Short mmCIF file of C-alpha atoms in Angstrom, two decimals:
data_model
loop_
_atom_site.label_atom_id
_atom_site.label_comp_id
_atom_site.label_asym_id
_atom_site.label_seq_id
_atom_site.Cartn_x
_atom_site.Cartn_y
_atom_site.Cartn_z
CA MET V 1 34.90 163.97 -26.09
CA LYS V 2 37.16 165.82 -28.53
CA VAL V 3 40.25 167.66 -27.33
CA VAL V 4 41.72 170.59 -29.28
CA ILE V 5 45.40 171.37 -28.67
CA LEU V 6 46.71 174.72 -29.90
CA ALA V 7 50.12 173.95 -31.38
CA GLY V 8 50.74 176.61 -34.00
CA GLY V 9 52.59 179.44 -32.24
CA LEU V 10 56.13 180.60 -32.90
CA GLY V 11 57.52 180.09 -29.39
CA THR V 12 59.87 183.05 -29.73
CA ARG V 13 60.83 183.14 -26.05
CA LEU V 14 62.22 179.62 -26.38
CA ALA V 15 64.22 180.39 -29.50
CA GLU V 16 67.08 178.11 -28.41
CA GLU V 17 64.77 175.18 -29.20
CA THR V 18 62.10 176.54 -31.53
CA GLU V 19 64.34 177.72 -34.38
CA VAL V 20 64.21 174.16 -35.71
CA LYS V 21 61.00 172.74 -34.21
CA PRO V 22 57.61 173.97 -32.93
CA LYS V 23 57.36 174.44 -29.20
CA PRO V 24 55.04 171.43 -28.66
CA MET V 25 57.86 169.24 -30.01
CA VAL V 26 60.39 170.44 -27.42
CA GLU V 27 61.23 167.34 -25.39
CA ILE V 28 60.88 166.67 -21.69
CA GLY V 29 62.37 163.34 -20.66
CA GLY V 30 62.78 162.21 -24.25
CA HIS V 31 59.16 162.92 -25.23
CA PRO V 32 57.68 166.11 -26.73
CA ILE V 33 55.70 168.17 -24.24
CA LEU V 34 52.72 167.58 -26.57
CA TRP V 35 52.96 163.86 -25.77
CA HIS V 36 52.89 164.60 -22.02
CA ILE V 37 49.75 166.71 -22.44
CA MET V 38 48.03 164.01 -24.46
CA ARG V 39 48.94 161.31 -21.94
CA HIS V 40 47.29 163.44 -19.26
CA TYR V 41 44.04 163.71 -21.23
CA ALA V 42 44.10 160.03 -22.21
CA HIS V 43 44.51 159.05 -18.55
CA HIS V 44 41.09 160.62 -17.92
CA GLY V 45 39.56 158.87 -20.91
CA PHE V 46 39.75 161.70 -23.47
CA LYS V 47 41.54 160.16 -26.44
CA GLU V 48 40.42 161.94 -29.62
CA PHE V 49 42.67 164.89 -30.38
CA TYR V 50 42.59 167.74 -32.90
CA VAL V 51 46.02 169.35 -33.03
CA ALA V 52 45.83 172.85 -34.54
CA LEU V 53 49.04 173.22 -36.55
CA GLY V 54 50.86 176.32 -37.72
CA TYR V 55 54.58 177.03 -37.38
CA ARG V 56 56.61 173.98 -38.45
CA GLY V 57 53.52 171.81 -38.35
CA GLU V 58 55.23 169.23 -40.53
CA ALA V 59 57.43 168.28 -37.57
CA ILE V 60 54.36 167.29 -35.56
CA LYS V 61 52.96 165.29 -38.49
CA ARG V 62 56.29 163.51 -38.87
CA PHE V 63 56.41 162.66 -35.17
CA PHE V 64 53.05 160.88 -35.23
CA LEU V 65 53.76 159.09 -38.51
CA ASP V 66 57.05 157.80 -37.12
CA TYR V 67 55.50 157.08 -33.73
CA TYR V 68 53.14 154.58 -35.33
CA SER V 69 55.47 153.08 -37.90
CA LEU V 70 58.47 152.68 -35.58
CA ASN V 71 56.61 151.42 -32.52
CA GLY V 72 57.60 147.95 -31.32
CA SER V 73 60.16 145.60 -32.86
CA ILE V 74 60.90 145.46 -36.59
CA THR V 75 62.19 142.69 -38.84
CA ILE V 76 63.54 143.73 -42.27
CA ASP V 77 64.23 141.28 -45.11
CA LEU V 78 66.97 143.14 -46.96
CA MET V 79 66.59 141.02 -50.08
CA SER V 80 62.86 141.55 -50.55
CA GLY V 81 62.42 144.79 -48.67
CA GLU V 82 59.61 143.29 -46.61
CA VAL V 83 59.13 144.78 -43.17
CA GLY V 84 57.52 142.86 -40.31
CA ARG V 85 56.42 144.59 -37.12
CA HIS V 86 56.12 142.78 -33.80
CA GLU V 87 55.20 143.49 -30.18
CA ARG V 88 53.54 146.75 -31.09
CA GLU V 89 52.03 148.53 -28.10
CA CYS V 90 50.70 151.89 -29.21
CA GLU V 91 48.37 154.30 -27.47
CA ASP V 92 44.73 153.93 -28.47
CA TRP V 93 44.42 157.57 -29.50
CA VAL V 94 42.89 159.10 -32.60
CA VAL V 95 44.96 162.12 -33.63
CA HIS V 96 43.76 164.61 -36.26
CA LEU V 97 46.52 166.95 -37.42
CA LYS V 98 44.92 170.06 -38.91
CA ASN V 99 46.70 172.89 -40.71
CA THR V 100 45.23 176.12 -39.30
CA GLY V 101 47.56 178.69 -40.88
CA LEU V 102 50.88 180.31 -40.04
CA GLU V 103 49.47 183.69 -38.98
CA THR V 104 46.17 182.56 -37.44
CA ASN V 105 45.53 183.67 -33.86
CA THR V 106 44.50 181.32 -31.05
CA GLY V 107 40.76 181.93 -31.39
CA GLY V 108 41.02 181.71 -35.15
CA ARG V 109 42.63 178.29 -34.92
CA ILE V 110 39.67 176.98 -32.93
CA ARG V 111 37.31 178.64 -35.40
CA ARG V 112 38.97 176.77 -38.28
CA LEU V 113 38.18 173.49 -36.50
CA ARG V 114 34.47 174.24 -36.28
CA PRO V 115 33.46 171.61 -38.90
CA GLN V 116 35.21 168.94 -36.83
CA VAL V 117 34.19 169.83 -33.26
CA ASP V 118 30.93 171.78 -33.57
CA GLY V 119 27.76 170.19 -32.22
CA SER V 120 28.93 169.00 -28.82
CA THR V 121 31.01 169.97 -25.80
CA PHE V 122 34.76 169.96 -26.47
CA MET V 123 38.00 170.65 -24.62
CA VAL V 124 40.83 173.01 -25.51
CA THR V 125 44.32 173.52 -24.15
CA TYR V 126 47.69 174.94 -25.14
CA GLY V 127 50.56 172.84 -26.45
CA ASP V 128 53.12 174.15 -23.99
CA GLY V 129 51.83 173.62 -20.45
CA VAL V 130 51.51 170.67 -18.08
CA SER V 131 49.45 170.24 -14.94
CA ASN V 132 47.93 167.63 -12.66
CA VAL V 133 44.45 169.15 -12.92
CA ASP V 134 41.69 166.56 -12.51
CA LEU V 135 40.11 166.73 -15.97
CA THR V 136 37.18 164.54 -14.96
CA ASP V 137 36.31 166.89 -12.11
CA LEU V 138 36.83 169.87 -14.44
CA LEU V 139 34.20 168.45 -16.80
CA ARG V 140 31.81 167.84 -13.90
CA PHE V 141 32.30 171.45 -12.77
CA HIS V 142 31.66 172.77 -16.27
CA ARG V 143 28.43 170.84 -16.66
CA SER V 144 27.19 171.85 -13.21
CA HIS V 145 27.57 175.57 -14.00
CA GLY V 146 25.78 175.52 -17.34
CA ARG V 147 27.92 178.19 -19.00
CA ILE V 148 29.32 178.32 -22.53
CA ALA V 149 32.91 178.15 -21.33
CA THR V 150 35.05 177.10 -18.39
CA VAL V 151 38.68 178.06 -17.89
CA THR V 152 41.07 176.44 -15.44
CA ALA V 153 42.40 179.17 -13.15
CA VAL V 154 45.86 178.55 -11.70
CA ARG V 155 48.30 180.45 -9.54
CA PRO V 156 51.48 181.24 -11.45
CA PRO V 157 54.58 179.58 -10.04
CA ALA V 158 56.91 181.89 -8.13
CA ARG V 159 59.78 182.82 -10.43
CA PHE V 160 62.41 182.61 -7.71
CA GLY V 161 63.02 180.69 -4.54
CA GLY V 162 62.55 182.37 -1.17
CA LEU V 163 64.62 182.95 1.94
CA VAL V 164 63.58 182.50 5.57
CA PHE V 165 65.27 184.74 8.18
CA ASP V 166 65.47 184.59 11.96
CA GLU V 167 65.19 187.58 14.27
CA GLU V 168 68.89 188.40 13.79
CA SER V 169 68.47 188.52 10.00
CA MET V 170 70.34 185.27 9.58
CA VAL V 171 69.15 183.00 6.80
CA THR V 172 67.69 179.82 8.29
CA SER V 173 66.41 178.07 5.18
CA PHE V 174 65.61 178.34 1.52
CA ILE V 175 62.16 177.87 0.00
CA GLU V 176 62.20 176.32 -3.44
CA LYS V 177 59.87 177.68 -6.11
CA PRO V 178 56.41 176.76 -4.76
CA GLN V 179 53.03 177.52 -6.32
CA ILE V 180 52.70 180.79 -4.41
CA GLY V 181 52.37 183.32 -7.20
CA GLU V 182 49.88 186.07 -6.51
CA GLY V 183 46.44 186.05 -8.11
CA TRP V 184 44.94 183.65 -10.63
CA ILE V 185 45.71 183.33 -14.34
CA ASN V 186 44.37 181.40 -17.33
CA GLY V 187 46.08 178.02 -17.16
CA GLY V 188 44.44 176.55 -20.26
CA PHE V 189 42.51 173.30 -19.86
CA LEU V 190 39.31 174.89 -21.10
CA ILE V 191 35.91 173.42 -21.94
CA PHE V 192 33.54 174.93 -24.49
CA GLU V 193 29.99 174.47 -25.67
CA PRO V 194 29.28 174.93 -29.42
CA GLU V 195 27.93 178.45 -28.75
CA VAL V 196 31.56 179.56 -28.31
CA PHE V 197 31.79 179.87 -32.10
CA ASN V 198 29.55 182.95 -31.83
CA TYR V 199 32.53 184.60 -30.15
CA LEU V 200 35.13 183.53 -32.73
CA ASP V 201 34.65 185.72 -35.78
CA SER V 202 37.91 185.64 -37.79
CA ASP V 203 41.42 184.22 -38.11
CA ALA V 204 42.67 187.28 -36.22
CA CYS V 205 40.49 186.52 -33.19
CA SER V 206 42.43 186.04 -29.97
CA LEU V 207 40.96 183.40 -27.69
CA GLU V 208 42.23 185.28 -24.66
CA ALA V 209 41.82 188.98 -25.48
CA ASP V 210 38.66 188.68 -27.58
CA ALA V 211 36.59 185.56 -26.96
CA LEU V 212 37.22 184.98 -23.25
CA GLU V 213 36.84 188.68 -22.46
CA ARG V 214 33.47 188.79 -24.22
CA LEU V 215 32.34 185.56 -22.60
CA ALA V 216 33.21 187.00 -19.19
CA ALA V 217 31.29 190.18 -19.95
CA ASP V 218 28.25 188.05 -20.85
CA LYS V 219 28.65 186.01 -17.64
CA GLN V 220 29.28 182.90 -19.72
CA LEU V 221 32.78 182.07 -18.43
CA ALA V 222 33.18 179.93 -15.32
CA ALA V 223 36.52 179.46 -13.54
CA TYR V 224 37.62 176.11 -12.18
CA ARG V 225 40.24 176.89 -9.55
CA HIS V 226 43.16 174.45 -9.54
CA GLY V 227 45.51 174.80 -6.59
CA GLY V 228 47.83 171.97 -7.61
CA PHE V 229 50.74 171.83 -10.00
CA TRP V 230 50.80 173.85 -13.20
CA GLN V 231 53.75 174.96 -15.30
CA CYS V 232 54.04 176.47 -18.75
CA MET V 233 57.18 176.12 -20.85
CA ASP V 234 57.81 179.66 -22.05
CA THR V 235 61.58 179.83 -21.62
CA LEU V 236 64.64 177.60 -21.51
CA ARG V 237 64.58 178.00 -17.74
CA ASP V 238 61.07 176.52 -17.67
CA LYS V 239 62.17 173.62 -19.86
CA LEU V 240 65.09 172.83 -17.57
CA LEU V 241 62.80 172.92 -14.54
CA LEU V 242 60.42 170.40 -16.13
CA GLU V 243 63.32 168.26 -17.31
CA ASN V 244 64.77 168.11 -13.80
CA LEU V 245 61.42 167.13 -12.30
CA TRP V 246 61.06 164.33 -14.84
CA ARG V 247 64.62 163.09 -14.38
CA GLU V 248 64.18 163.02 -10.59
CA ARG V 249 60.95 161.04 -11.04
CA SER V 250 59.00 163.72 -9.21
CA ALA V 251 57.00 165.14 -12.12
CA PRO V 252 53.60 166.11 -10.62
CA TRP V 253 51.89 166.09 -14.03
CA LYS V 254 52.67 162.38 -14.58
CA VAL V 255 49.26 161.16 -13.38
CA TRP V 256 49.35 158.05 -15.60
CA GLU V 257 51.04 154.74 -14.79
#
């Protein structure tokens, strides 16, 4: 099954990092967050990716070119210029890097990929969020509901830690930032049938405000509720949170070995 990753936005709220690179290339634990997302999909057996490029897309192209060419050990004969590569262990992914325009909206980027993904069920997610959602179960859910689209609904993480008081108003403990945000939001990790292209009519089309709203109105949007870990990387604070989880070896989204 093909996986579309939306990787063309400006990432203005993470300007400390995105002035020189696209947000999907911002690193967590020495790897771009895009790599983490792809490892998650590959763990569930989904290994063909279409990355929808826009802002600084050349940086993503360069990453994958270097990732292949620099993987493993290298022997260089300085006299002849011959390069030998050894012990190469690379992921068995197929990665299509597609220019989808600098100003194209999220729905428009998917629309531009129609020639590549039309004709069968395909997956879509954003290039800036990680989760431990069970993608195999998500696909089962989608197929069992028979709708054009399925969105993964998540509870937003609480933005601040909490305090616990006793009867005398003395603080007894702190609660770290759990997944206790109110309500449900679109967490990405979507699945679409080809009929979704009837809802994507131009480059200006927003996946969220246009296509998903219309699909919901037509009762063609199912919601897979995920109560586990989910975190987007909108701000530097979010990046540092993810970095700390990875460094402490307690990253919930690391479902692969």
